[in-house]
Tab-separated table of C-alpha atoms in Angstrom:
chain	number	residue	atom	x	y	z
A	1	ASN	CA	-21.687	55.820	-30.355
A	2	THR	CA	-23.794	52.825	-29.606
A	3	LYS	CA	-26.655	54.052	-31.745
A	4	SER	CA	-24.617	54.420	-34.704
A	5	ARG	CA	-23.137	50.709	-33.564
A	6	LEU	CA	-26.449	49.511	-33.825
A	7	PHE	CA	-27.563	51.202	-36.706
A	8	ILE	CA	-24.865	49.918	-38.890
A	9	LYS	CA	-25.267	46.411	-37.148
A	10	ASN	CA	-28.985	46.455	-38.565
A	11	ILE	CA	-28.594	47.905	-42.010
A	12	ASP	CA	-25.782	44.792	-42.086
A	13	ILE	CA	-28.609	42.320	-41.040
A	14	TYR	CA	-30.707	43.743	-43.704
A	15	HIS	CA	-28.207	43.657	-46.747
A	16	ARG	CA	-27.826	39.943	-45.840
A	17	ARG	CA	-30.934	38.927	-45.586
A	18	ASN	CA	-31.940	40.873	-48.857
A	19	LYS	CA	-28.915	39.034	-50.556
A	20	MET	CA	-30.767	35.381	-48.931
A	21	PHE	CA	-34.055	36.762	-50.804
A	22	LYS	CA	-32.382	37.618	-54.207
A	23	THR	CA	-30.832	34.528	-54.237
A	24	PHE	CA	-33.834	32.343	-53.979
A	25	SER	CA	-34.749	30.774	-57.561
A	26	MET	CA	-37.960	30.296	-59.238
A	27	LYS	CA	-36.287	27.937	-61.594
A	28	LEU	CA	-35.466	25.845	-58.634
A	29	LEU	CA	-39.160	26.245	-56.980
A	30	ALA	CA	-39.967	25.002	-60.668
A	31	ALA	CA	-38.247	21.803	-60.225
A	32	GLY	CA	-39.187	21.261	-56.861
A	33	ALA	CA	-42.879	21.560	-58.015
A	34	VAL	CA	-42.544	19.161	-60.690
A	35	VAL	CA	-40.897	16.612	-58.319
A	36	GLY	CA	-43.313	16.931	-55.537
A	37	ILE	CA	-46.425	16.607	-57.981
A	38	PHE	CA	-45.156	13.168	-58.888
A	39	ILE	CA	-44.201	12.356	-55.563
A	40	SER	CA	-48.084	12.895	-54.791
A	41	LEU	CA	-49.124	11.408	-57.818
A	42	LEU	CA	-46.865	8.061	-57.752
A	43	MET	CA	-48.467	7.490	-54.321
A	44	LYS	CA	-52.090	7.726	-55.606
A	45	MET	CA	-51.143	5.715	-58.242
A	46	GLY	CA	-49.728	2.909	-56.063
A	47	ASN	CA	-46.260	3.659	-54.418
A	48	PRO	CA	-46.676	3.309	-50.738
A	49	ALA	CA	-48.386	5.927	-48.663
A	50	ASN	CA	-46.377	9.069	-47.460
A	51	MET	CA	-43.891	7.833	-50.083
A	52	GLY	CA	-44.349	8.014	-53.645
A	53	VAL	CA	-40.217	8.764	-54.595
A	54	CYS	CA	-37.462	7.546	-52.259
A	55	ALA	CA	-33.892	7.503	-53.454
A	56	VAL	CA	-32.822	4.531	-50.800
A	57	CYS	CA	-36.021	2.466	-50.428
A	58	PHE	CA	-36.082	2.052	-54.307
A	59	LEU	CA	-32.646	1.041	-53.943
A	60	ARG	CA	-33.170	-1.249	-51.394
A	61	ASP	CA	-36.085	-2.822	-53.387
A	62	SER	CA	-33.492	-3.001	-56.481
A	63	ALA	CA	-31.238	-4.967	-54.126
A	64	GLY	CA	-33.850	-7.465	-53.175
A	65	ALA	CA	-34.311	-7.882	-57.322
A	66	LEU	CA	-30.308	-8.630	-57.005
A	67	LYS	CA	-31.139	-11.215	-54.329
A	68	LEU	CA	-29.023	-8.836	-51.903
A	69	HIS	CA	-31.840	-9.525	-49.348
A	70	THR	CA	-34.606	-12.155	-49.473
A	71	VAL	CA	-38.077	-10.235	-48.284
A	72	ALA	CA	-39.939	-10.906	-51.653
A	73	ASN	CA	-42.500	-8.024	-51.448
A	74	LEU	CA	-39.284	-5.614	-51.434
A	75	SER	CA	-37.781	-7.474	-54.384
A	76	TYR	CA	-38.330	-5.083	-57.533
A	77	PHE	CA	-36.068	-3.414	-60.150
A	78	ARG	CA	-37.911	0.116	-59.745
A	79	PRO	CA	-38.398	1.978	-62.781
A	80	GLU	CA	-37.943	5.227	-60.903
A	81	ILE	CA	-34.375	4.561	-60.331
A	82	ILE	CA	-33.670	3.564	-63.827
A	83	GLY	CA	-35.386	6.767	-64.934
A	84	PHE	CA	-33.427	8.737	-62.459
A	85	ILE	CA	-30.000	7.960	-64.463
A	86	LEU	CA	-31.477	7.662	-67.696
A	87	GLY	CA	-32.982	10.756	-67.485
A	88	ALA	CA	-30.019	12.254	-66.314
A	89	PHE	CA	-28.059	10.631	-69.145
A	90	VAL	CA	-30.130	12.336	-71.911
A	91	ALA	CA	-29.517	15.866	-70.230
A	92	ALA	CA	-25.829	15.159	-69.814
A	93	VAL	CA	-25.629	14.094	-73.661
A	94	LEU	CA	-27.632	16.729	-75.102
A	95	PHE	CA	-26.030	19.758	-73.092
A	96	ARG	CA	-22.825	18.333	-73.114
A	97	GLU	CA	-22.191	17.376	-69.931
A	98	PHE	CA	-21.437	13.657	-70.412
A	99	GLN	CA	-17.869	13.161	-68.700
A	100	SER	CA	-16.126	10.779	-67.324
A	101	LYS	CA	-14.816	11.677	-64.519
A	102	ALA	CA	-13.359	9.259	-61.064
A	103	GLY	CA	-10.669	9.413	-58.419
A	104	SER	CA	-12.165	11.096	-55.231
A	105	SER	CA	-11.365	8.155	-52.863
A	106	PRO	CA	-13.813	5.561	-54.419
A	107	ILE	CA	-13.302	3.292	-51.200
A	108	LEU	CA	-14.108	5.902	-48.581
A	109	ARG	CA	-17.183	6.838	-50.918
A	110	PHE	CA	-18.852	3.406	-51.037
A	111	PHE	CA	-18.549	2.971	-47.144
A	112	ILE	CA	-19.869	6.531	-46.332
A	113	SER	CA	-22.826	5.681	-48.885
A	114	PHE	CA	-23.492	2.321	-47.465
A	115	PHE	CA	-24.063	3.765	-44.019
A	116	VAL	CA	-26.226	6.218	-45.729
A	117	SER	CA	-28.494	3.486	-46.530
A	118	VAL	CA	-28.241	2.252	-43.048
A	119	GLY	CA	-29.490	5.734	-41.493
A	120	ALA	CA	-31.879	6.446	-43.973
A	121	LEU	CA	-34.069	2.809	-43.650
A	122	VAL	CA	-33.420	3.309	-39.514
A	123	PHE	CA	-35.554	6.267	-40.238
A	124	LEU	CA	-37.390	4.494	-43.331
A	125	GLY	CA	-36.657	6.903	-45.846
A	126	CYS	CA	-34.506	9.367	-47.583
A	127	PRO	CA	-34.507	12.912	-47.647
A	128	LEU	CA	-36.903	13.013	-50.312
A	129	ARG	CA	-39.342	10.738	-48.610
A	130	MET	CA	-38.964	12.761	-45.550
A	131	MET	CA	-40.277	15.972	-47.325
A	132	ALA	CA	-43.255	13.465	-48.329
A	133	ARG	CA	-43.756	12.505	-45.200
A	134	ILE	CA	-43.973	15.894	-43.894
A	135	ALA	CA	-46.007	16.986	-46.581
A	136	GLY	CA	-48.165	13.824	-46.006
A	137	GLY	CA	-48.892	15.219	-42.291
A	138	ASP	CA	-46.365	12.593	-40.196
A	139	PRO	CA	-45.329	14.573	-37.083
A	140	THR	CA	-42.342	12.050	-36.563
A	141	ALA	CA	-40.861	12.974	-39.783
A	142	LEU	CA	-39.888	16.793	-38.117
A	143	TYR	CA	-37.290	14.902	-35.896
A	144	GLY	CA	-35.917	13.434	-39.156
A	145	LEU	CA	-35.569	16.747	-40.699
A	146	ALA	CA	-34.044	18.018	-37.371
A	147	GLY	CA	-31.520	15.006	-37.519
A	148	LEU	CA	-30.538	15.993	-41.488
A	149	ILE	CA	-30.146	19.469	-40.877
A	150	ALA	CA	-27.705	18.704	-37.672
A	151	GLY	CA	-25.973	16.058	-39.717
A	152	ILE	CA	-25.076	18.552	-42.713
A	153	TYR	CA	-24.026	21.103	-40.224
A	154	THR	CA	-21.691	18.448	-38.741
A	155	GLY	CA	-20.209	18.245	-42.326
A	156	VAL	CA	-20.518	21.818	-43.278
A	157	VAL	CA	-17.980	22.102	-40.023
A	158	PHE	CA	-15.844	20.063	-41.529
A	159	LEU	CA	-16.117	21.181	-45.105
A	160	LYS	CA	-15.052	24.527	-43.440
A	161	ARG	CA	-11.890	23.404	-41.734
A	162	GLY	CA	-10.534	21.807	-44.932
A	163	PHE	CA	-12.173	18.503	-45.104
A	164	SER	CA	-11.857	16.879	-48.661
A	165	LEU	CA	-12.361	13.289	-49.941
A	166	GLY	CA	-9.496	14.674	-53.466
A	167	ARG	CA	-10.870	15.555	-56.522
A	168	SER	CA	-12.003	13.836	-59.331
A	169	TYR	CA	-10.195	13.591	-62.771
A	170	ASN	CA	-10.808	12.569	-66.192
A	171	VAL	CA	-10.309	8.782	-66.587
A	172	ASN	CA	-10.576	6.585	-69.320
A	173	SER	CA	-14.255	7.527	-71.375
A	174	PHE	CA	-15.401	4.089	-71.134
A	175	ASN	CA	-16.267	4.807	-67.074
A	176	LYS	CA	-18.876	7.110	-67.717
A	177	TRP	CA	-20.939	4.491	-69.629
A	178	ILE	CA	-21.080	2.428	-66.528
A	179	ALA	CA	-24.111	3.694	-65.056
A	180	PRO	CA	-26.564	3.977	-67.810
A	181	LEU	CA	-25.240	1.042	-69.149
A	182	LEU	CA	-26.613	-0.780	-65.794
A	183	ALA	CA	-29.573	1.039	-66.085
A	184	LEU	CA	-30.466	-0.130	-69.319
A	185	THR	CA	-29.620	-3.614	-68.103
A	186	PHE	CA	-32.105	-3.373	-65.444
A	187	LEU	CA	-34.844	-2.070	-67.608
A	188	ILE	CA	-34.592	-5.050	-69.802
A	189	LEU	CA	-34.511	-7.127	-66.924
A	190	LEU	CA	-37.700	-5.702	-65.806
A	191	ILE	CA	-39.671	-5.740	-69.212
A	192	VAL	CA	-38.404	-9.120	-70.245
A	193	ARG	CA	-38.162	-11.046	-66.796
A	194	PRO	CA	-36.196	-13.912	-67.189
A	195	ALA	CA	-37.014	-16.711	-65.002
A	196	PHE	CA	-34.414	-15.734	-62.270
A	197	ILE	CA	-35.519	-12.378	-61.623
A	198	PRO	CA	-38.221	-12.071	-58.728
A	199	GLU	CA	-41.938	-11.593	-59.972
A	200	ILE	CA	-43.280	-8.262	-59.349
A	201	PRO	CA	-44.968	-7.496	-55.933
A	202	GLU	CA	-48.767	-6.887	-56.694
A	203	LYS	CA	-48.899	-4.163	-54.286
A	204	GLY	CA	-46.770	-1.312	-53.268
A	205	HIS	CA	-45.837	0.405	-56.831
A	206	ALA	CA	-47.603	2.385	-59.326
A	207	PRO	CA	-47.623	0.965	-62.777
A	208	LEU	CA	-44.196	0.362	-64.795
A	209	TYR	CA	-44.393	3.017	-67.659
A	210	ILE	CA	-45.641	5.643	-65.207
A	211	SER	CA	-42.878	5.229	-62.599
A	212	LEU	CA	-40.460	5.179	-65.360
A	213	ILE	CA	-41.540	8.245	-67.189
A	214	ALA	CA	-41.897	10.157	-63.573
A	215	GLY	CA	-37.883	8.995	-63.323
A	216	LEU	CA	-36.952	10.412	-66.649
A	217	ILE	CA	-38.485	13.789	-66.219
A	218	CYS	CA	-37.192	13.719	-62.549
A	219	GLY	CA	-33.627	12.880	-63.700
A	220	PHE	CA	-33.364	15.113	-66.339
A	221	ILE	CA	-34.560	18.443	-64.352
A	222	GLY	CA	-32.168	17.033	-61.539
A	223	LEU	CA	-29.188	17.235	-63.676
A	224	ARG	CA	-30.165	20.490	-65.381
A	225	THR	CA	-30.920	22.102	-62.155
A	226	ARG	CA	-28.569	20.662	-59.737
A	227	ILE	CA	-31.591	20.014	-57.292
A	228	CYS	CA	-30.256	18.414	-53.852
A	229	THR	CA	-31.784	18.071	-50.474
A	230	ILE	CA	-28.276	18.326	-49.014
A	231	GLY	CA	-26.875	21.075	-51.000
A	232	GLY	CA	-30.037	23.294	-50.312
A	233	PHE	CA	-28.885	23.406	-46.532
A	234	ARG	CA	-25.181	23.368	-46.836
A	235	ASP	CA	-25.376	26.454	-48.745
A	236	ILE	CA	-27.121	28.137	-46.321
A	237	PHE	CA	-24.964	27.281	-43.831
A	238	ILE	CA	-21.651	28.295	-45.959
A	239	MET	CA	-22.623	30.961	-48.395
A	240	LYS	CA	-26.050	32.234	-46.829
A	241	ASP	CA	-27.466	31.072	-50.306
A	242	LEU	CA	-31.342	29.494	-51.181
A	243	HIS	CA	-30.762	28.690	-54.774
A	244	LEU	CA	-30.646	25.361	-53.826
A	245	PHE	CA	-32.825	25.199	-50.686
A	246	SER	CA	-35.804	26.743	-53.317
A	247	GLY	CA	-36.284	23.313	-54.578
A	248	ILE	CA	-36.490	21.860	-51.253
A	249	PHE	CA	-39.391	24.303	-50.222
A	250	GLY	CA	-40.879	23.261	-53.846
A	251	ILE	CA	-41.104	19.823	-53.484
A	252	ILE	CA	-42.489	20.050	-49.863
A	253	VAL	CA	-44.882	22.882	-50.582
A	254	PHE	CA	-46.376	21.256	-53.932
A	255	THR	CA	-46.481	17.960	-52.523
A	256	PHE	CA	-48.902	19.283	-49.914
A	257	ILE	CA	-50.821	20.782	-52.097
A	258	MET	CA	-50.923	17.792	-54.548
A	259	ASN	CA	-52.061	15.969	-51.111
A	260	LEU	CA	-54.655	18.237	-50.362
A	261	ILE	CA	-56.146	18.086	-53.682
A	262	LEU	CA	-55.921	14.171	-54.032
A	263	GLY	CA	-57.055	13.176	-50.248
A	264	GLN	CA	-53.631	12.188	-49.007
A	265	PHE	CA	-53.087	14.901	-46.445
A	266	ASN	CA	-53.836	13.266	-43.125
A	267	PRO	CA	-52.269	15.651	-40.017
A	268	GLY	CA	-50.715	13.382	-37.146
A	269	THR	CA	-50.502	9.900	-38.988
A	270	ASN	CA	-47.086	8.229	-39.718
A	271	PRO	CA	-48.053	5.364	-42.166
A	272	GLY	CA	-44.728	3.245	-42.787
A	273	ALA	CA	-42.687	5.117	-40.102
A	274	HIS	CA	-42.155	4.236	-36.246
A	275	THR	CA	-42.325	6.846	-33.524
A	276	ASP	CA	-38.873	6.193	-31.934
A	277	ASN	CA	-37.993	9.881	-32.391
A	278	LEU	CA	-34.477	9.625	-31.195
A	279	TRP	CA	-33.326	7.221	-33.874
A	280	ASN	CA	-35.349	8.934	-36.517
A	281	PHE	CA	-33.235	11.829	-35.709
A	282	LEU	CA	-30.252	9.939	-35.878
A	283	GLY	CA	-30.763	8.069	-38.874
A	284	LEU	CA	-31.251	11.351	-40.875
A	285	TYR	CA	-28.508	12.732	-38.994
A	286	VAL	CA	-26.123	10.067	-40.650
A	287	VAL	CA	-27.769	10.778	-43.794
A	288	GLY	CA	-27.209	14.132	-43.751
A	289	PHE	CA	-23.728	14.039	-42.156
A	290	GLY	CA	-22.334	11.482	-44.685
A	291	SER	CA	-24.077	12.857	-47.753
A	292	CYS	CA	-22.234	16.089	-47.071
A	293	LEU	CA	-18.894	14.486	-46.931
A	294	THR	CA	-19.670	12.377	-50.548
A	295	GLY	CA	-21.206	15.684	-51.991
A	296	GLY	CA	-24.930	15.118	-52.573
A	297	CYS	CA	-27.795	13.292	-51.474
A	298	PRO	CA	-28.903	9.769	-52.669
A	299	PHE	CA	-31.085	11.555	-55.240
A	300	ARG	CA	-28.203	13.687	-56.827
A	301	GLN	CA	-25.570	10.781	-56.560
A	302	MET	CA	-27.886	9.074	-58.915
A	303	ILE	CA	-27.892	11.891	-61.479
A	304	LEU	CA	-24.505	12.393	-61.215
A	305	ALA	CA	-24.119	8.692	-61.998
A	306	GLY	CA	-26.322	9.338	-65.259
A	307	SER	CA	-24.010	12.018	-66.297
A	308	GLY	CA	-20.931	9.899	-66.253
A	309	ASN	CA	-19.368	10.401	-62.543
A	310	SER	CA	-17.801	6.989	-61.531
A	311	ASP	CA	-17.525	8.536	-57.761
A	312	SER	CA	-21.118	8.790	-58.232
A	313	THR	CA	-21.595	5.585	-59.397
A	314	VAL	CA	-19.282	4.061	-56.596
A	315	SER	CA	-21.386	5.951	-54.104
A	316	VAL	CA	-24.928	4.394	-55.694
A	317	LEU	CA	-23.534	0.690	-55.471
A	318	GLY	CA	-22.273	1.444	-51.850
A	319	MET	CA	-26.096	2.590	-50.907
A	320	ILE	CA	-27.672	-0.398	-53.006
A	321	THR	CA	-25.198	-2.867	-50.923
A	322	GLY	CA	-26.055	-0.782	-47.746
A	323	ALA	CA	-29.638	-1.096	-48.063
A	324	GLY	CA	-29.739	-4.932	-49.193
A	325	LEU	CA	-27.825	-5.682	-46.292
A	326	SER	CA	-29.643	-3.800	-43.668
A	327	HIS	CA	-32.517	-5.794	-44.288
A	328	ASN	CA	-30.206	-8.907	-44.222
A	329	PHE	CA	-28.854	-7.832	-40.474
A	330	MET	CA	-32.391	-7.071	-39.329
A	331	MET	CA	-31.806	-3.134	-39.372
A	332	VAL	CA	-34.895	-2.183	-40.448
A	333	ASN	CA	-38.085	-2.237	-38.786
A	334	ALA	CA	-41.865	-0.303	-39.303
A	335	GLN	CA	-42.652	-0.528	-35.651
A	336	ALA	CA	-39.091	0.700	-34.107
A	337	ALA	CA	-35.456	0.900	-34.250
A	338	THR	CA	-33.984	-2.425	-33.870
A	339	ASP	CA	-30.976	-3.010	-32.099
A	340	SER	CA	-28.792	-3.761	-34.634
A	341	GLY	CA	-30.125	-0.964	-36.522
A	342	LYS	CA	-29.058	1.370	-33.429
A	343	PHE	CA	-25.479	-0.561	-33.958
A	344	GLY	CA	-25.346	0.433	-37.344
A	345	VAL	CA	-26.264	4.078	-36.590
A	346	ILE	CA	-23.847	4.603	-34.045
A	347	THR	CA	-21.052	2.979	-36.119
A	348	ALA	CA	-21.847	4.997	-38.907
A	349	ILE	CA	-21.408	8.263	-36.734
A	350	ILE	CA	-18.284	7.354	-35.374
A	351	LEU	CA	-16.871	6.081	-38.752
A	352	TYR	CA	-17.480	9.546	-40.345
A	353	PHE	CA	-16.088	11.257	-37.412
A	354	VAL	CA	-12.760	9.250	-37.966
A	355	ILE	CA	-12.901	9.600	-41.913
A	356	ALA	CA	-13.689	13.653	-41.455
A	357	PHE	CA	-10.690	13.919	-39.284
A	358	ALA	CA	-8.829	11.600	-41.363
A	359	ASN	CA	-9.329	13.948	-44.474
A	360	MET	CA	-8.954	17.154	-43.153
A	361	LYS	CA	-6.288	19.419	-45.416
A	362	LYS	CA	-4.216	21.843	-43.626
A	363	ASN	CA	-4.716	25.477	-44.863
């Protein structure tokens, strides 16, 4: 009867919710706490307000050091990026996860990742910076969060319908050394500073060695815990699983707590961000959709690159190229979304739908 069916339905809802609660991970919460604390500390020590850590922004700065754009105060081999890759490399070697994998649609990955940078820079930040902005009291970041979730959900719809860029394969072992060697080269250039490397900007960054140590620790933790902003929401949509989301929760909560302690919580303000909220939404929609297609957020791609995954190395190269050219083509503006930035976001969305439909496998 009706009462029996309602009772059974309520029991089913209770068990599903209880199962989700059981998947919440204290290990991932602790990992997120470490990342969140470093985000707030790096802001206190000189990184831009409401940023601390931003994977795409750091790739953009590194692109400037490679002369892929010409904005002098944004041209700096970011020690945090170097640390992410080398920290993941150390963890991979220690725990026997350093494997040479490649072959999963590298050209498609490059262009998807290229436009992930475009979307992130129209929003003015990757998912990590979005969380830092929320924890700093920036209301415009909530539009970005909504866009990110919508983009991930769109990607999940295609994953459930059989989307795949193909599997990776074991390849020549030299391939796994490419990302760590590149990171080590950038570190040497940053320390030695030959004449062709731009001068370090006076502002906008924490001390080099502190940033490097923070990056190494976050990179090590990132590989061991698989923390990923895209994966956190993706697993909720697909499996009703809170394991990876625990890390996202930890990042936001502990960045917020540290901001309160350090006097960096300023509700209602949005330093380094614009209030063009439709494009804040769509910018991170592109990041969520594209990162779901490639299997990880920008931070996660750098971690995987450090562990020997050449597909993720291609994604990182795509992001650094996209970040550099976004500035060259005037897609980035701290006051409002530019016409070229809007064009880039719309182009990305169309491209992603084309790629998603073209790579669905029939069951």
